mmCIF file of C-alpha atoms in Angstrom:
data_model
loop_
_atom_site.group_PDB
_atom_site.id
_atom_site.type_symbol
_atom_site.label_atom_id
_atom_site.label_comp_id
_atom_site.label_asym_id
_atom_site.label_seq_id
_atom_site.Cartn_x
_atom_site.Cartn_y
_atom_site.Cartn_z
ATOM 1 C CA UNK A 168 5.788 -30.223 -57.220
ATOM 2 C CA UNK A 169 7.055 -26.555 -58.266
ATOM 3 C CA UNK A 170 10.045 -25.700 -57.722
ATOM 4 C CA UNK A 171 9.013 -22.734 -55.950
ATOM 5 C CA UNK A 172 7.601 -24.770 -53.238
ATOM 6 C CA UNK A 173 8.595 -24.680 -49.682
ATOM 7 C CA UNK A 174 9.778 -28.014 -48.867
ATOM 8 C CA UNK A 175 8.964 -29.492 -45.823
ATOM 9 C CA UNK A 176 11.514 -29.775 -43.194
ATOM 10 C CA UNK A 177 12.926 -33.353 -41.835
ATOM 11 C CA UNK A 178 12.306 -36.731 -43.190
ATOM 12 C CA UNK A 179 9.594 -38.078 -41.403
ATOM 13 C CA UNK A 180 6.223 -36.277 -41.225
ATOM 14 C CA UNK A 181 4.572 -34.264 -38.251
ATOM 15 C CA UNK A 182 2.522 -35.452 -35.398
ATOM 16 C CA UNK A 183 -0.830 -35.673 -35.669
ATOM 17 C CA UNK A 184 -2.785 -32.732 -34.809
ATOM 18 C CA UNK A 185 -5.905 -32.553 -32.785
ATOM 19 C CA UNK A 186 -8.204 -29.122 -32.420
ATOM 20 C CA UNK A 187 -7.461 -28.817 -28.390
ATOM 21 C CA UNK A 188 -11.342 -27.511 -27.921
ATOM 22 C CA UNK A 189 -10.034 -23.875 -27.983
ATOM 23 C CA UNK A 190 -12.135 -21.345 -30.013
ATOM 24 C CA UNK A 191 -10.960 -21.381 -33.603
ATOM 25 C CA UNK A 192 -11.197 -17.541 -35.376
ATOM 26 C CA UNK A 193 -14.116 -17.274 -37.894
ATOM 27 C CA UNK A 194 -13.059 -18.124 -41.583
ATOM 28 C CA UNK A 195 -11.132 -14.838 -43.711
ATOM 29 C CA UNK A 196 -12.875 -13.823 -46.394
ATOM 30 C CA UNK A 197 -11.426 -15.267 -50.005
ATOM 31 C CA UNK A 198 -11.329 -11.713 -51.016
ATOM 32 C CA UNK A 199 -9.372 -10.556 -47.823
ATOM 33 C CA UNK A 200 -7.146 -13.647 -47.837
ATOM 34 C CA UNK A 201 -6.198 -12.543 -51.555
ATOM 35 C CA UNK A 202 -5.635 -9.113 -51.071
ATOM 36 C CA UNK A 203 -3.412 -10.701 -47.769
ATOM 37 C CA UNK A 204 -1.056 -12.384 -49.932
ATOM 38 C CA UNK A 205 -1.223 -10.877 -53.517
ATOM 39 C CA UNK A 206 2.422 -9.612 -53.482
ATOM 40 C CA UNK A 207 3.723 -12.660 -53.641
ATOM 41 C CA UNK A 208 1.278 -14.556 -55.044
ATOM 42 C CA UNK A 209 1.426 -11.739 -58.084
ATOM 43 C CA UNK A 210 5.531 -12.762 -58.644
ATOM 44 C CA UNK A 211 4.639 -16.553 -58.071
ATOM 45 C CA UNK A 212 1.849 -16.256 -60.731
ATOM 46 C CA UNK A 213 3.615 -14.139 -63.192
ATOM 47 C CA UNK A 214 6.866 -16.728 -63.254
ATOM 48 C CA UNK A 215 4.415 -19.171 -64.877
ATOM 49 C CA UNK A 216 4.028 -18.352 -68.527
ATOM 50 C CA UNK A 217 2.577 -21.256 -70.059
ATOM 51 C CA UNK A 218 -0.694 -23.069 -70.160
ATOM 52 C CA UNK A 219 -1.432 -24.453 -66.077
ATOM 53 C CA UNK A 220 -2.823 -24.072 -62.904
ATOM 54 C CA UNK A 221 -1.466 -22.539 -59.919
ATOM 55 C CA UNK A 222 -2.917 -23.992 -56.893
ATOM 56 C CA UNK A 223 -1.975 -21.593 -53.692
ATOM 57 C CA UNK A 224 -2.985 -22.457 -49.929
ATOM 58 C CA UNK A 225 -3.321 -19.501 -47.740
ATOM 59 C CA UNK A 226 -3.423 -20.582 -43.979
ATOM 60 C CA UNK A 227 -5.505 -19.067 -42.029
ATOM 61 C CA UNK A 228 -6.235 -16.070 -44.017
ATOM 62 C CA UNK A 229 -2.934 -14.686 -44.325
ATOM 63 C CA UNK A 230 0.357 -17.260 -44.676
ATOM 64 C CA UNK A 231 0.772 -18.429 -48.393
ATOM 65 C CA UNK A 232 2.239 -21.522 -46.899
ATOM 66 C CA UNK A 233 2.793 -23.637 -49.912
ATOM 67 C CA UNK A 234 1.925 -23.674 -54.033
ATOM 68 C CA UNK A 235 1.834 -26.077 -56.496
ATOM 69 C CA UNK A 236 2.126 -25.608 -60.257
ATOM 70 C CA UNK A 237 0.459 -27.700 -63.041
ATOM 71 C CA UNK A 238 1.724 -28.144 -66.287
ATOM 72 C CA UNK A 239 -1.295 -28.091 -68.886
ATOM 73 C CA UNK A 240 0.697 -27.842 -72.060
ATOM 74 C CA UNK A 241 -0.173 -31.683 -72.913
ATOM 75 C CA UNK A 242 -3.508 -31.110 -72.181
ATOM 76 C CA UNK A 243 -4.503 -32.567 -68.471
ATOM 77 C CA UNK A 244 -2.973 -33.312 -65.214
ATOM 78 C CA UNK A 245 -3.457 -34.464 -61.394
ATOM 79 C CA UNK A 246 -1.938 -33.747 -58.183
ATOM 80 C CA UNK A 247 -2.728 -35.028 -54.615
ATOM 81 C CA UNK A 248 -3.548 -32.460 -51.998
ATOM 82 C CA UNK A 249 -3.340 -33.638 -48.108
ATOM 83 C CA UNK A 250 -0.986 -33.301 -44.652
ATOM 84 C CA UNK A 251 1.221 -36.089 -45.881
ATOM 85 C CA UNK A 252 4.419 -34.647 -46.753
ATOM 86 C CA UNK A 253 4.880 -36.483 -50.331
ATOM 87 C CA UNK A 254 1.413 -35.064 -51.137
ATOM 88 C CA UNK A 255 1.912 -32.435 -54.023
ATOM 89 C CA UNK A 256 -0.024 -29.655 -52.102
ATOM 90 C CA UNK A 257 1.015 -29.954 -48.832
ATOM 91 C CA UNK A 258 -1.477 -28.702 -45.999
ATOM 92 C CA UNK A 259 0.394 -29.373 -43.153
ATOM 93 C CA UNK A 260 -0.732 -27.274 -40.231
ATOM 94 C CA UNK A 261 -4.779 -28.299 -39.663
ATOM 95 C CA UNK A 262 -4.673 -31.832 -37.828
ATOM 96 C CA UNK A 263 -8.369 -32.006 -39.681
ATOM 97 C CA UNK A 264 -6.781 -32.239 -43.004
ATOM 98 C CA UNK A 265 -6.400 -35.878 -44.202
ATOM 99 C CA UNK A 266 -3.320 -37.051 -45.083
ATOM 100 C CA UNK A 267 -4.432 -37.593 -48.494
ATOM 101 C CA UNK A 268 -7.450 -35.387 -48.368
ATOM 102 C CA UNK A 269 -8.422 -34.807 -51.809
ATOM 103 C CA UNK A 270 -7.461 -35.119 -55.606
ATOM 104 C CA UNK A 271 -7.189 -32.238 -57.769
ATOM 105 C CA UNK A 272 -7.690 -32.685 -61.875
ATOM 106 C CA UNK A 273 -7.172 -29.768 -64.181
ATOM 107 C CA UNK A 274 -8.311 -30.533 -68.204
ATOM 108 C CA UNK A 275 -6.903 -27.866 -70.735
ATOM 109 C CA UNK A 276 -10.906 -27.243 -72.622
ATOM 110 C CA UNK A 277 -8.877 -25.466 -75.639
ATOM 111 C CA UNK A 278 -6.789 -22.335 -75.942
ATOM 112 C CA UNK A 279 -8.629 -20.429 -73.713
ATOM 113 C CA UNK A 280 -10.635 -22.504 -71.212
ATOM 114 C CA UNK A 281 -9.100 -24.379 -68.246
ATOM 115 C CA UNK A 282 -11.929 -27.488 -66.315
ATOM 116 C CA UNK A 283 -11.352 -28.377 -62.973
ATOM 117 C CA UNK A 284 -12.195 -30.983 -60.595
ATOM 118 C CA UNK A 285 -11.803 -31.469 -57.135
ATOM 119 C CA UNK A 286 -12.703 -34.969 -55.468
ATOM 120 C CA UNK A 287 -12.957 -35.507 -51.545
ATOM 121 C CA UNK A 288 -10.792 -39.210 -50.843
ATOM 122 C CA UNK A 289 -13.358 -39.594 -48.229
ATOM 123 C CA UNK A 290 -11.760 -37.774 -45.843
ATOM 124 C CA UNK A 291 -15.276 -37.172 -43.933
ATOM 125 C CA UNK A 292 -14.160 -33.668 -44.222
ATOM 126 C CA UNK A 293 -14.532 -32.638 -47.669
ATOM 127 C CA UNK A 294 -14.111 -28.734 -47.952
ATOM 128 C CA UNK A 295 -16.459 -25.724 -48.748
ATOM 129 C CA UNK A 296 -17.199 -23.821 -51.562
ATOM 130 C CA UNK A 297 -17.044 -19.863 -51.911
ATOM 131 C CA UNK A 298 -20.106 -19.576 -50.644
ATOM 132 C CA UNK A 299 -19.916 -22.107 -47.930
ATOM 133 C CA UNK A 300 -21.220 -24.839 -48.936
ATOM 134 C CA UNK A 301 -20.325 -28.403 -48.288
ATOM 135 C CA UNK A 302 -19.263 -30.889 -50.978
ATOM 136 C CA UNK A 303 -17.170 -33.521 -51.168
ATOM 137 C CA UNK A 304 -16.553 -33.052 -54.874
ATOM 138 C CA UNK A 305 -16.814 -29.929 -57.462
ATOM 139 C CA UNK A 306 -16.510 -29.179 -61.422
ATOM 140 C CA UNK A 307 -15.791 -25.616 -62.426
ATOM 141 C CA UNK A 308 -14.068 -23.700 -65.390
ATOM 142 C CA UNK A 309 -11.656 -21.109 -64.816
ATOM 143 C CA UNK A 310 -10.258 -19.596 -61.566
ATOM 144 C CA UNK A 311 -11.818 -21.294 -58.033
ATOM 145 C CA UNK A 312 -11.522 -20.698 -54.430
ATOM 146 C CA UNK A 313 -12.395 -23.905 -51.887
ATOM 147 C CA UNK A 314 -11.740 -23.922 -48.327
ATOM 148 C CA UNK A 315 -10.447 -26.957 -46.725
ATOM 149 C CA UNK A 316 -10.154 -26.391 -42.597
ATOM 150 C CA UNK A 317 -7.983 -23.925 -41.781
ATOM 151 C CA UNK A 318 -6.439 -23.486 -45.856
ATOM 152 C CA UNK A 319 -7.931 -21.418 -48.444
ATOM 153 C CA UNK A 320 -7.156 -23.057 -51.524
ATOM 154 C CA UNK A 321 -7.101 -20.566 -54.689
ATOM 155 C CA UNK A 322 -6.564 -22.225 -57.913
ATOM 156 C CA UNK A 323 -6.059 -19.997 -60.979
ATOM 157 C CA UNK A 324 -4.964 -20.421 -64.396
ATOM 158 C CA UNK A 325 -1.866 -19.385 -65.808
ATOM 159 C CA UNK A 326 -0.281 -18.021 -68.896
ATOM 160 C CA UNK A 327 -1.997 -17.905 -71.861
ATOM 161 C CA UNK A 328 -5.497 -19.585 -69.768
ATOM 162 C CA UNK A 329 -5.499 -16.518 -67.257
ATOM 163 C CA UNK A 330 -9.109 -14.891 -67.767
ATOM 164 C CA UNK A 331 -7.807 -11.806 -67.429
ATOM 165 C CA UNK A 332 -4.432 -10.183 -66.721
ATOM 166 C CA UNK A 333 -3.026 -9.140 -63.386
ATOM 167 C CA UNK A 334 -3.195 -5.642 -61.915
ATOM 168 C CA UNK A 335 -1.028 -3.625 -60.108
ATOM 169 C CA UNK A 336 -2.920 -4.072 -56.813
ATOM 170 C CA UNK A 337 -5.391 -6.857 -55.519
ATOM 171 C CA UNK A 338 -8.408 -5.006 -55.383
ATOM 172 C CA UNK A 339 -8.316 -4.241 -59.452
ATOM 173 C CA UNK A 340 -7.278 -8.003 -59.837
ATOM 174 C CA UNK A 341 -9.718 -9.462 -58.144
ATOM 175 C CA UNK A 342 -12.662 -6.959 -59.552
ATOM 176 C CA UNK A 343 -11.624 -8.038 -63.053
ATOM 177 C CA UNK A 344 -11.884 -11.999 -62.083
ATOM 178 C CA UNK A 345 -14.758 -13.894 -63.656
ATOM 179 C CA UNK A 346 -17.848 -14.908 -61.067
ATOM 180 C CA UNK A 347 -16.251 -18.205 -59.963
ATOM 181 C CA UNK A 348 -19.392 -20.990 -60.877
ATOM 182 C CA UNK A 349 -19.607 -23.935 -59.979
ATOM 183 C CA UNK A 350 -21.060 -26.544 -62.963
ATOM 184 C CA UNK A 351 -21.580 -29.786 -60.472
ATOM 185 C CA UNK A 352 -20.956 -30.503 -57.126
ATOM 186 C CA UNK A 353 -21.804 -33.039 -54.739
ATOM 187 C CA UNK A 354 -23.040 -32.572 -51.529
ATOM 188 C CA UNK A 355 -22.079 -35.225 -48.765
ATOM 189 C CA UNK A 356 -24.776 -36.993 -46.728
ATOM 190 C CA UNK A 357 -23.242 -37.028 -43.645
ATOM 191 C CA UNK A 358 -22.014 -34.638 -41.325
ATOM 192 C CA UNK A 359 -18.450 -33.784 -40.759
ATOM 193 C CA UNK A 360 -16.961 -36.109 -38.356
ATOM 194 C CA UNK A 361 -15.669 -34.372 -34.998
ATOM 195 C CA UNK A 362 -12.027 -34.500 -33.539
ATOM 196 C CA UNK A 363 -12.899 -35.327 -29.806
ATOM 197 C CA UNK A 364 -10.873 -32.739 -27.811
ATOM 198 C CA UNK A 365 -10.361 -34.808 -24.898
ATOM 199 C CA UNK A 366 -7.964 -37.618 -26.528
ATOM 200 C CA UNK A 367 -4.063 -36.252 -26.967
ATOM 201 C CA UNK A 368 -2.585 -37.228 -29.855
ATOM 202 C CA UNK A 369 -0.235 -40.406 -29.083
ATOM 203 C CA UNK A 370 3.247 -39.504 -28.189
ATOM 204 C CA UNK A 371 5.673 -39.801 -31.562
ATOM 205 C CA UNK A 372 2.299 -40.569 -33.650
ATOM 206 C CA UNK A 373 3.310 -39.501 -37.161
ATOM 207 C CA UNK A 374 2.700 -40.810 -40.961
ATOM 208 C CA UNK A 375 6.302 -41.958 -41.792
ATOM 209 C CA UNK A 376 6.352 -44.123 -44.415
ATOM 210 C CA UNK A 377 6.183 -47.759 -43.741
ATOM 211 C CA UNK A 378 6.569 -50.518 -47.015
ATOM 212 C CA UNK A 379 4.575 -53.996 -46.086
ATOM 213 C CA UNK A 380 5.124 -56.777 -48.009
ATOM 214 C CA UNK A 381 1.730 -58.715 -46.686
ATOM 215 C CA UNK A 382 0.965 -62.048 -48.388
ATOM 216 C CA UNK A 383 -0.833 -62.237 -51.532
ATOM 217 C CA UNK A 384 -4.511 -61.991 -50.934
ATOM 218 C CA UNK A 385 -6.982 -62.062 -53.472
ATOM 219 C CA UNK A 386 -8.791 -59.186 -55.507
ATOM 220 C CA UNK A 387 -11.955 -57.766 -53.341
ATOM 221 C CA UNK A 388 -14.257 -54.733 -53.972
ATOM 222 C CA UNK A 389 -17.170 -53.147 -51.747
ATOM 223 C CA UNK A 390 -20.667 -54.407 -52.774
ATOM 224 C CA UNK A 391 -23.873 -52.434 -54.208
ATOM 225 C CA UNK A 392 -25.901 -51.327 -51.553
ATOM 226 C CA UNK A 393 -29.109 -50.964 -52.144
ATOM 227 C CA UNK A 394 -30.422 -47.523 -53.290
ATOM 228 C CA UNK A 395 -27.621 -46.232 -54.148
ATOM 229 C CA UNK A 396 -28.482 -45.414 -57.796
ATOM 230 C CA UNK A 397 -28.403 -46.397 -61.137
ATOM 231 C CA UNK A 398 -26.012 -49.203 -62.590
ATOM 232 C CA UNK A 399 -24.565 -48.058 -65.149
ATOM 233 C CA UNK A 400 -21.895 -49.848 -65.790
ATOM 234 C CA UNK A 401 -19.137 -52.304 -64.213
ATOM 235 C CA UNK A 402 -15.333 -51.947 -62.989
ATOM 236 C CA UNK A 403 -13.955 -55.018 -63.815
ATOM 237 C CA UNK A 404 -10.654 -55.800 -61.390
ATOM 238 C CA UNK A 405 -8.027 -58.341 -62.849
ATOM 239 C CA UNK A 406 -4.920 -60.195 -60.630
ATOM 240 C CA UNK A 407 -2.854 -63.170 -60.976
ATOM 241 C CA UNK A 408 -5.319 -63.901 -58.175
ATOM 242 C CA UNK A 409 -8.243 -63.756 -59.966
ATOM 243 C CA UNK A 410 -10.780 -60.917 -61.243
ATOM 244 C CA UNK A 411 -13.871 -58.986 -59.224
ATOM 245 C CA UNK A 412 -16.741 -56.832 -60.772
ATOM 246 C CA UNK A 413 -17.426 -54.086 -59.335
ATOM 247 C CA UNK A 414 -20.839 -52.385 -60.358
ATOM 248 C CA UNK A 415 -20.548 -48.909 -60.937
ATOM 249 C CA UNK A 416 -23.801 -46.257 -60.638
ATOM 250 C CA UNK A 417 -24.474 -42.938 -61.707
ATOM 251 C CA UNK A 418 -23.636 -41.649 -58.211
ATOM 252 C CA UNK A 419 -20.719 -43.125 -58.089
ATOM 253 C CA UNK A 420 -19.805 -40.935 -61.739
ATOM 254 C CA UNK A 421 -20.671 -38.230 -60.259
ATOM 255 C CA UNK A 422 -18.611 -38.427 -56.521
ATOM 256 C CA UNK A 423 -15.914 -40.308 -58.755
ATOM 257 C CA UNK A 424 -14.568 -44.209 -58.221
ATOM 258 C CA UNK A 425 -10.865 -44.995 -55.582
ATOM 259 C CA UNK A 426 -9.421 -47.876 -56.384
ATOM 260 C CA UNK A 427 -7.164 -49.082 -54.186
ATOM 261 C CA UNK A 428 -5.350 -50.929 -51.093
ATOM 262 C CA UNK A 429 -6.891 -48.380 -48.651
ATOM 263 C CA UNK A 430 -9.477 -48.499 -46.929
ATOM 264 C CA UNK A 431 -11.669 -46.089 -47.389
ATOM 265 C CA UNK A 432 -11.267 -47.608 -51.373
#
């Protein structure tokens, strides 16, 4: 997490936030929501000199509420973006954000060229593209804007991967930005899923951090439904419980593969 991050407050995380019906404003233009916050953004940007990625979130159009900085000097990294307070980028004010919504992946191409990747953890959410458009995971090169609920997330290079070089004013930075393009994204099959309005959120309901230590169980993955591709290979899962196979299409390459103890793994 960067250092110039605002760190959340307290030591447990927020209650759970549901949309109370009311009529939420119309999304803010990316371009608006830059020129909105390009004073500080501008400093934040210009404090990071080598090889990275800066990922902002602008709330609502017009609060740069938090940042996150990677490092690309070695070449790659990953950060977690969600409303859980120990997530890197921490969205904390849109009860529709997940609390670990999506992963972000930034590859270092070569001197110049900066890949990244942005996967939806099933969230049923996902987030929307420049142009508005669904997906629940991306691929692009250089600088990209995504919108995830109420957050506008604009990623952009830094140091010596910056496209171009920051103006004095938004307007002539953002004219001499490269068109963002997308190389591959996935679109999701279902619809967003729907906060109903009429449940409150439980009183105290929060996403402190609780440590289980359940018995040992063994290894299990989800099983090939039919149609769903492809095989093109196999995951294969090792314990001191045992092992599990789990086959691996070309769909699932290109919405990506979570392994874990959640879920929605």
């Amino acid at each position: 997490m960067s250092e110039h991050e605002a760190k959340p407050r307290g030591g447990a995380n927020a209650a759970t936030r549901l949309h109370d019906g009311g009529p939420l404003p119309p999304p803010v233009a990316f371009v608006e929501a830059f020129a909105r916050v390009f004073p500080v953004l501008r400093h934040i940007h210009a404090s990071f000199t080598r090889p990275g990625l800066l990922a902002a979130a602008v709330r609502d159009g017009q609060h740069l509420e938090s940042h996150l900085y990677l490092d690309l000097a070695s070449g790659s990294a990953h950060a977690l973006v969600g409303r859980h307070q120990r997530c890197d980028l921490y969205l904390a004010q849109d009860g529709a954000v997940s609390l670990r919504h999506a992963l972000l992946r930034a590859t270092r191409l070569d001197d110049r060229d900066v890949r990244v990747r942005l996967l939806d953890l099933c969230s049923g959410v996902g987030f929307h593209t420049e142009d508005d458009v669904p997906c629940e995971s991306l691929v692009a090169e250089g600088p990209l804007f995504v919108r995830v609920g109420r957050y506008q997330l604009l990623l952009l290079p830094t140091g010596p991967l910056a496209p171009t070089p920051w103006g004095e004013t938004a307007e002539e930075t953002g004219e001499a930005f490269p068109e963002r393009v997308v190389l591959d994204r996935h679109i999701p099959e279902k619809l967003p899923r729907v906060h109903d309005a009429a449940v409150p959120p439980a009183p105290g309901r929060g996403s402190r951090i609780t440590t289980l230590l359940p018995a040992v169980r063994p290894l299990r993955a989800a099983r090939l439904e039919p149609g769903r591709g492809v095989v093109v290979g196999m995951l294969l899962l090792r314990s001191a419980t045992g092992q599990v196979t789990h086959l691996v299409t070309d769909e699932d390459l290109e919405r990506g593969v979570l392994v874990g103890r959640y879920e929605r793994c």
